CSV table of C-alpha atoms in Angstrom, one decimal:
chain,number,residue,atom,x,y,z
A,1,VAL,CA,-10.4,38.9,4.4
A,2,LEU,CA,-11.6,36.5,7.1
A,3,PRO,CA,-13.4,33.3,6.0
A,4,PRO,CA,-17.1,33.1,6.8
A,5,ALA,CA,-18.0,32.0,10.3
A,6,PRO,CA,-18.9,28.3,10.3
A,7,ARG,CA,-22.6,27.5,10.5
A,8,PRO,CA,-23.8,25.8,13.6
A,9,GLY,CA,-23.4,22.0,13.3
A,10,ARG,CA,-21.2,22.3,10.3
A,11,ARG,CA,-18.5,20.1,11.8
A,12,LEU,CA,-21.1,17.4,12.7
A,13,LEU,CA,-22.7,17.3,9.3
A,14,PRO,CA,-19.9,15.4,7.5
A,15,TRP,CA,-20.0,12.7,10.2
A,16,LEU,CA,-23.7,12.4,9.9
A,17,LEU,CA,-23.5,12.1,6.1
A,18,ALA,CA,-20.8,9.4,6.4
A,19,LEU,CA,-23.0,7.6,8.9
A,20,LEU,CA,-25.9,7.9,6.5
A,21,LEU,CA,-23.8,6.5,3.7
A,22,ALA,CA,-22.7,3.6,5.8
A,23,GLY,CA,-26.3,2.9,6.9
A,24,ALA,CA,-27.4,3.0,3.2
A,25,GLY,CA,-24.7,0.5,2.4
A,26,ALA,CA,-25.7,-1.8,5.3
A,27,ALA,CA,-29.3,-1.6,4.4
A,28,ALA,CA,-28.5,-2.5,0.8
A,29,TRP,CA,-26.2,-5.3,1.9
A,30,TRP,CA,-29.0,-6.7,4.2
A,31,GLU,CA,-31.3,-7.1,1.1
A,32,PHE,CA,-29.1,-10.0,-0.1
A,33,ALA,CA,-31.1,-12.2,2.4
A,34,ARG,CA,-34.3,-11.6,0.5
A,35,PRO,CA,-36.0,-13.2,-2.6
A,36,PRO,CA,-35.1,-13.0,-6.3
A,37,LEU,CA,-35.1,-9.4,-7.4
A,38,SER,CA,-34.1,-7.9,-4.1
A,39,PRO,CA,-30.4,-8.6,-4.7
A,40,LEU,CA,-30.6,-6.8,-8.0
A,41,PHE,CA,-32.0,-3.7,-6.5
A,42,ALA,CA,-29.5,-3.9,-3.6
A,43,LEU,CA,-26.7,-4.1,-6.2
A,44,LEU,CA,-28.1,-1.2,-8.1
A,45,ALA,CA,-28.2,0.9,-4.9
A,46,ILE,CA,-24.7,-0.1,-3.7
A,47,ARG,CA,-23.1,0.8,-7.0
A,48,GLY,CA,-25.2,4.0,-7.4
A,49,ILE,CA,-23.8,5.2,-4.0
A,50,ALA,CA,-20.2,5.0,-5.3
A,51,ALA,CA,-21.1,6.8,-8.5
A,52,PHE,CA,-23.0,9.4,-6.5
A,53,GLN,CA,-19.9,10.2,-4.5
A,54,LEU,CA,-17.6,10.6,-7.5
A,55,GLN,CA,-19.4,13.8,-8.4
A,56,ALA,CA,-19.0,15.5,-5.0
A,57,ALA,CA,-15.8,17.4,-6.0
A,58,ALA,CA,-17.4,18.7,-9.2
A,59,VAL,CA,-20.5,20.1,-7.4
A,60,ALA,CA,-18.3,21.6,-4.7
A,61,ALA,CA,-15.8,23.1,-7.1
A,62,PRO,CA,-16.8,26.8,-6.8
A,63,SER,CA,-16.8,26.6,-3.0
A,64,LEU,CA,-13.5,24.7,-2.9
A,65,ILE,CA,-11.9,27.4,-5.1
A,66,ALA,CA,-13.3,30.2,-2.8
A,67,GLU,CA,-12.7,28.7,0.6
A,68,LEU,CA,-9.5,26.6,0.1
A,69,GLY,CA,-8.0,28.6,-2.8
A,70,LEU,CA,-7.8,25.7,-5.1
A,71,SER,CA,-7.1,26.0,-8.8
A,72,PHE,CA,-9.1,24.3,-11.5
A,73,ALA,CA,-6.2,21.9,-11.9
A,74,GLN,CA,-6.4,20.9,-8.3
A,75,ILE,CA,-10.2,20.4,-8.6
A,76,GLY,CA,-9.5,18.1,-11.6
A,77,LEU,CA,-6.9,16.2,-9.5
A,78,ALA,CA,-9.4,15.8,-6.6
A,79,MET,CA,-12.0,14.4,-9.1
A,80,GLY,CA,-9.5,12.0,-10.7
A,81,ALA,CA,-8.2,10.9,-7.3
A,82,PHE,CA,-11.4,9.1,-6.7
A,83,MET,CA,-10.9,6.8,-9.7
A,84,LEU,CA,-7.1,6.5,-9.5
A,85,PRO,CA,-7.1,3.6,-7.0
A,86,GLY,CA,-9.0,1.6,-9.5
A,87,ILE,CA,-5.8,1.1,-11.5
A,88,PHE,CA,-4.2,-0.7,-8.6
A,89,LEU,CA,-7.0,-2.1,-6.4
A,90,THR,CA,-9.6,-3.8,-8.6
A,91,VAL,CA,-7.6,-7.0,-9.3
A,92,PRO,CA,-6.4,-7.5,-5.7
A,93,ALA,CA,-9.9,-6.7,-4.4
A,94,GLY,CA,-11.4,-9.2,-6.8
A,95,LEU,CA,-8.9,-11.8,-5.7
A,96,LEU,CA,-9.5,-11.0,-2.0
A,97,ALA,CA,-13.3,-11.3,-2.6
A,98,GLY,CA,-12.7,-14.7,-4.2
A,99,ARG,CA,-10.8,-15.9,-1.2
A,100,ILE,CA,-12.7,-14.5,1.8
A,101,GLY,CA,-16.1,-13.7,0.2
A,102,ASP,CA,-17.9,-10.7,-1.3
A,103,ARG,CA,-19.5,-9.4,1.9
A,104,PRO,CA,-16.4,-8.8,4.0
A,105,VAL,CA,-14.8,-7.0,1.1
A,106,LEU,CA,-17.9,-5.0,0.4
A,107,ARG,CA,-18.1,-4.0,4.1
A,108,GLY,CA,-14.5,-2.9,4.1
A,109,ALA,CA,-15.1,-0.9,0.9
A,110,PHE,CA,-18.0,1.0,2.4
A,111,LEU,CA,-15.9,1.8,5.5
A,112,LEU,CA,-13.1,3.2,3.2
A,113,LEU,CA,-15.7,5.2,1.3
A,114,ALA,CA,-17.2,6.6,4.4
A,115,ALA,CA,-13.8,7.4,6.0
A,116,GLY,CA,-12.7,9.1,2.8
A,117,ILE,CA,-15.9,11.2,2.7
A,118,ALA,CA,-15.4,12.3,6.3
A,119,LEU,CA,-11.7,13.1,5.8
A,120,SER,CA,-12.5,15.2,2.7
A,121,ALA,CA,-15.3,17.0,4.6
A,122,LEU,CA,-12.8,18.0,7.4
A,123,ALA,CA,-10.1,19.1,5.0
A,124,GLU,CA,-8.5,22.5,5.5
A,125,SER,CA,-5.9,22.0,2.8
A,126,PHE,CA,-5.6,20.5,-0.7
A,127,ALA,CA,-3.4,17.7,0.6
A,128,VAL,CA,-6.0,16.5,3.1
A,129,LEU,CA,-8.8,16.8,0.5
A,130,LEU,CA,-6.8,14.8,-1.9
A,131,ALA,CA,-6.0,12.1,0.7
A,132,GLY,CA,-9.7,11.9,1.5
A,133,ARG,CA,-10.7,11.6,-2.1
A,134,LEU,CA,-8.1,8.8,-2.6
A,135,LEU,CA,-9.4,7.0,0.5
A,136,ALA,CA,-13.0,7.3,-0.7
A,137,GLY,CA,-11.9,6.2,-4.1
A,138,MET,CA,-10.3,3.0,-2.7
A,139,GLY,CA,-13.7,2.1,-1.3
A,140,GLY,CA,-15.6,3.4,-4.3
A,141,VAL,CA,-13.8,1.6,-7.1
A,142,THR,CA,-13.8,-1.6,-5.0
A,143,ILE,CA,-17.6,-1.3,-4.8
A,144,LEU,CA,-17.9,-0.6,-8.5
A,145,MET,CA,-15.9,-3.7,-9.4
A,146,LEU,CA,-17.3,-6.0,-6.8
A,147,VAL,CA,-21.0,-5.2,-7.7
A,148,ILE,CA,-20.3,-6.4,-11.3
A,149,LYS,CA,-18.8,-9.7,-9.9
A,150,MET,CA,-21.6,-10.1,-7.5
A,151,THR,CA,-24.2,-9.7,-10.3
A,152,ALA,CA,-22.5,-12.3,-12.4
A,153,ASP,CA,-22.3,-14.7,-9.4
A,154,ARG,CA,-26.0,-14.3,-8.5
A,155,PHE,CA,-27.7,-14.3,-11.8
A,156,ALA,CA,-27.5,-16.9,-14.7
A,157,GLY,CA,-29.1,-17.6,-18.0
A,158,PRO,CA,-31.5,-15.1,-19.5
A,159,LEU,CA,-31.6,-13.1,-16.2
A,160,LEU,CA,-27.8,-12.3,-16.4
A,161,SER,CA,-28.1,-9.8,-19.3
A,162,THR,CA,-31.1,-8.1,-17.6
A,163,ALA,CA,-29.4,-8.0,-14.2
A,164,THR,CA,-26.1,-6.7,-15.7
A,165,SER,CA,-27.8,-4.0,-17.7
A,166,THR,CA,-29.8,-2.9,-14.6
A,167,VAL,CA,-26.7,-2.7,-12.5
A,168,ILE,CA,-24.8,-0.8,-15.2
A,169,VAL,CA,-27.6,1.8,-15.1
A,170,SER,CA,-26.5,2.6,-11.6
A,171,TRP,CA,-23.5,4.5,-12.8
A,172,PRO,CA,-25.3,7.2,-14.9
A,173,LEU,CA,-28.2,7.1,-12.4
A,174,GLY,CA,-25.9,7.8,-9.4
A,175,THR,CA,-24.0,10.4,-11.3
A,176,ALA,CA,-27.1,12.2,-12.5
A,177,LEU,CA,-28.7,12.1,-9.0
A,178,ALA,CA,-25.5,13.6,-7.5
A,179,LEU,CA,-25.5,16.5,-9.9
A,180,VAL,CA,-29.1,17.2,-9.2
A,181,LEU,CA,-29.2,16.7,-5.5
A,182,LEU,CA,-25.8,17.8,-4.3
A,183,GLY,CA,-26.1,21.3,-5.6
A,184,PRO,CA,-29.0,22.3,-3.2
A,185,VAL,CA,-27.2,20.5,-0.3
A,186,GLU,CA,-24.0,22.4,-1.0
A,187,ALA,CA,-25.9,25.7,-1.3
A,188,ALA,CA,-27.7,25.1,2.0
A,189,TYR,CA,-24.9,23.6,4.1
A,190,GLY,CA,-21.6,24.3,2.3
A,191,TRP,CA,-19.2,22.1,0.4
A,192,ARG,CA,-18.3,20.0,3.4
A,193,ALA,CA,-21.8,18.5,3.3
A,194,VAL,CA,-21.3,17.1,-0.1
């Protein structure tokens, strides 16, 4: 059985989505130059993007099984691969942010996240998909950790608990939005678009 013919523009779509993600990150980062609550909403958006991407493998699972012949165990590995770098990278990334600043580390994390998303979207095998998810996870877990640090650095006193709780909401919000929004995207454009 031959695989379905690729849809027009299918190879371009992952790059456009990675560019969109990078643009969203840059726009959120730019908000740090604005008045009091803008940084809070920027931090919420930045962390939500990483949480959003975590769910991509779950949404794409049926198509990944059909097109790449993956097993449920491999789908589980692809999902876990996104968070695995957190075991090794959060402490070094925090130390690096303390040394060179939050923004350069945040920019690098977004680049890793976007590169991993693009690599995953171009995958023709489980090994490449797994490498893409690990790369995206390197950026994603760095973002997750760094946003908590940036919140603590930018808010004090009674605002700290409100700011922290608002930023923490980004994880379930990003996850929920991904599960709601990525399904229709996957149905319309295929798994490579998510």
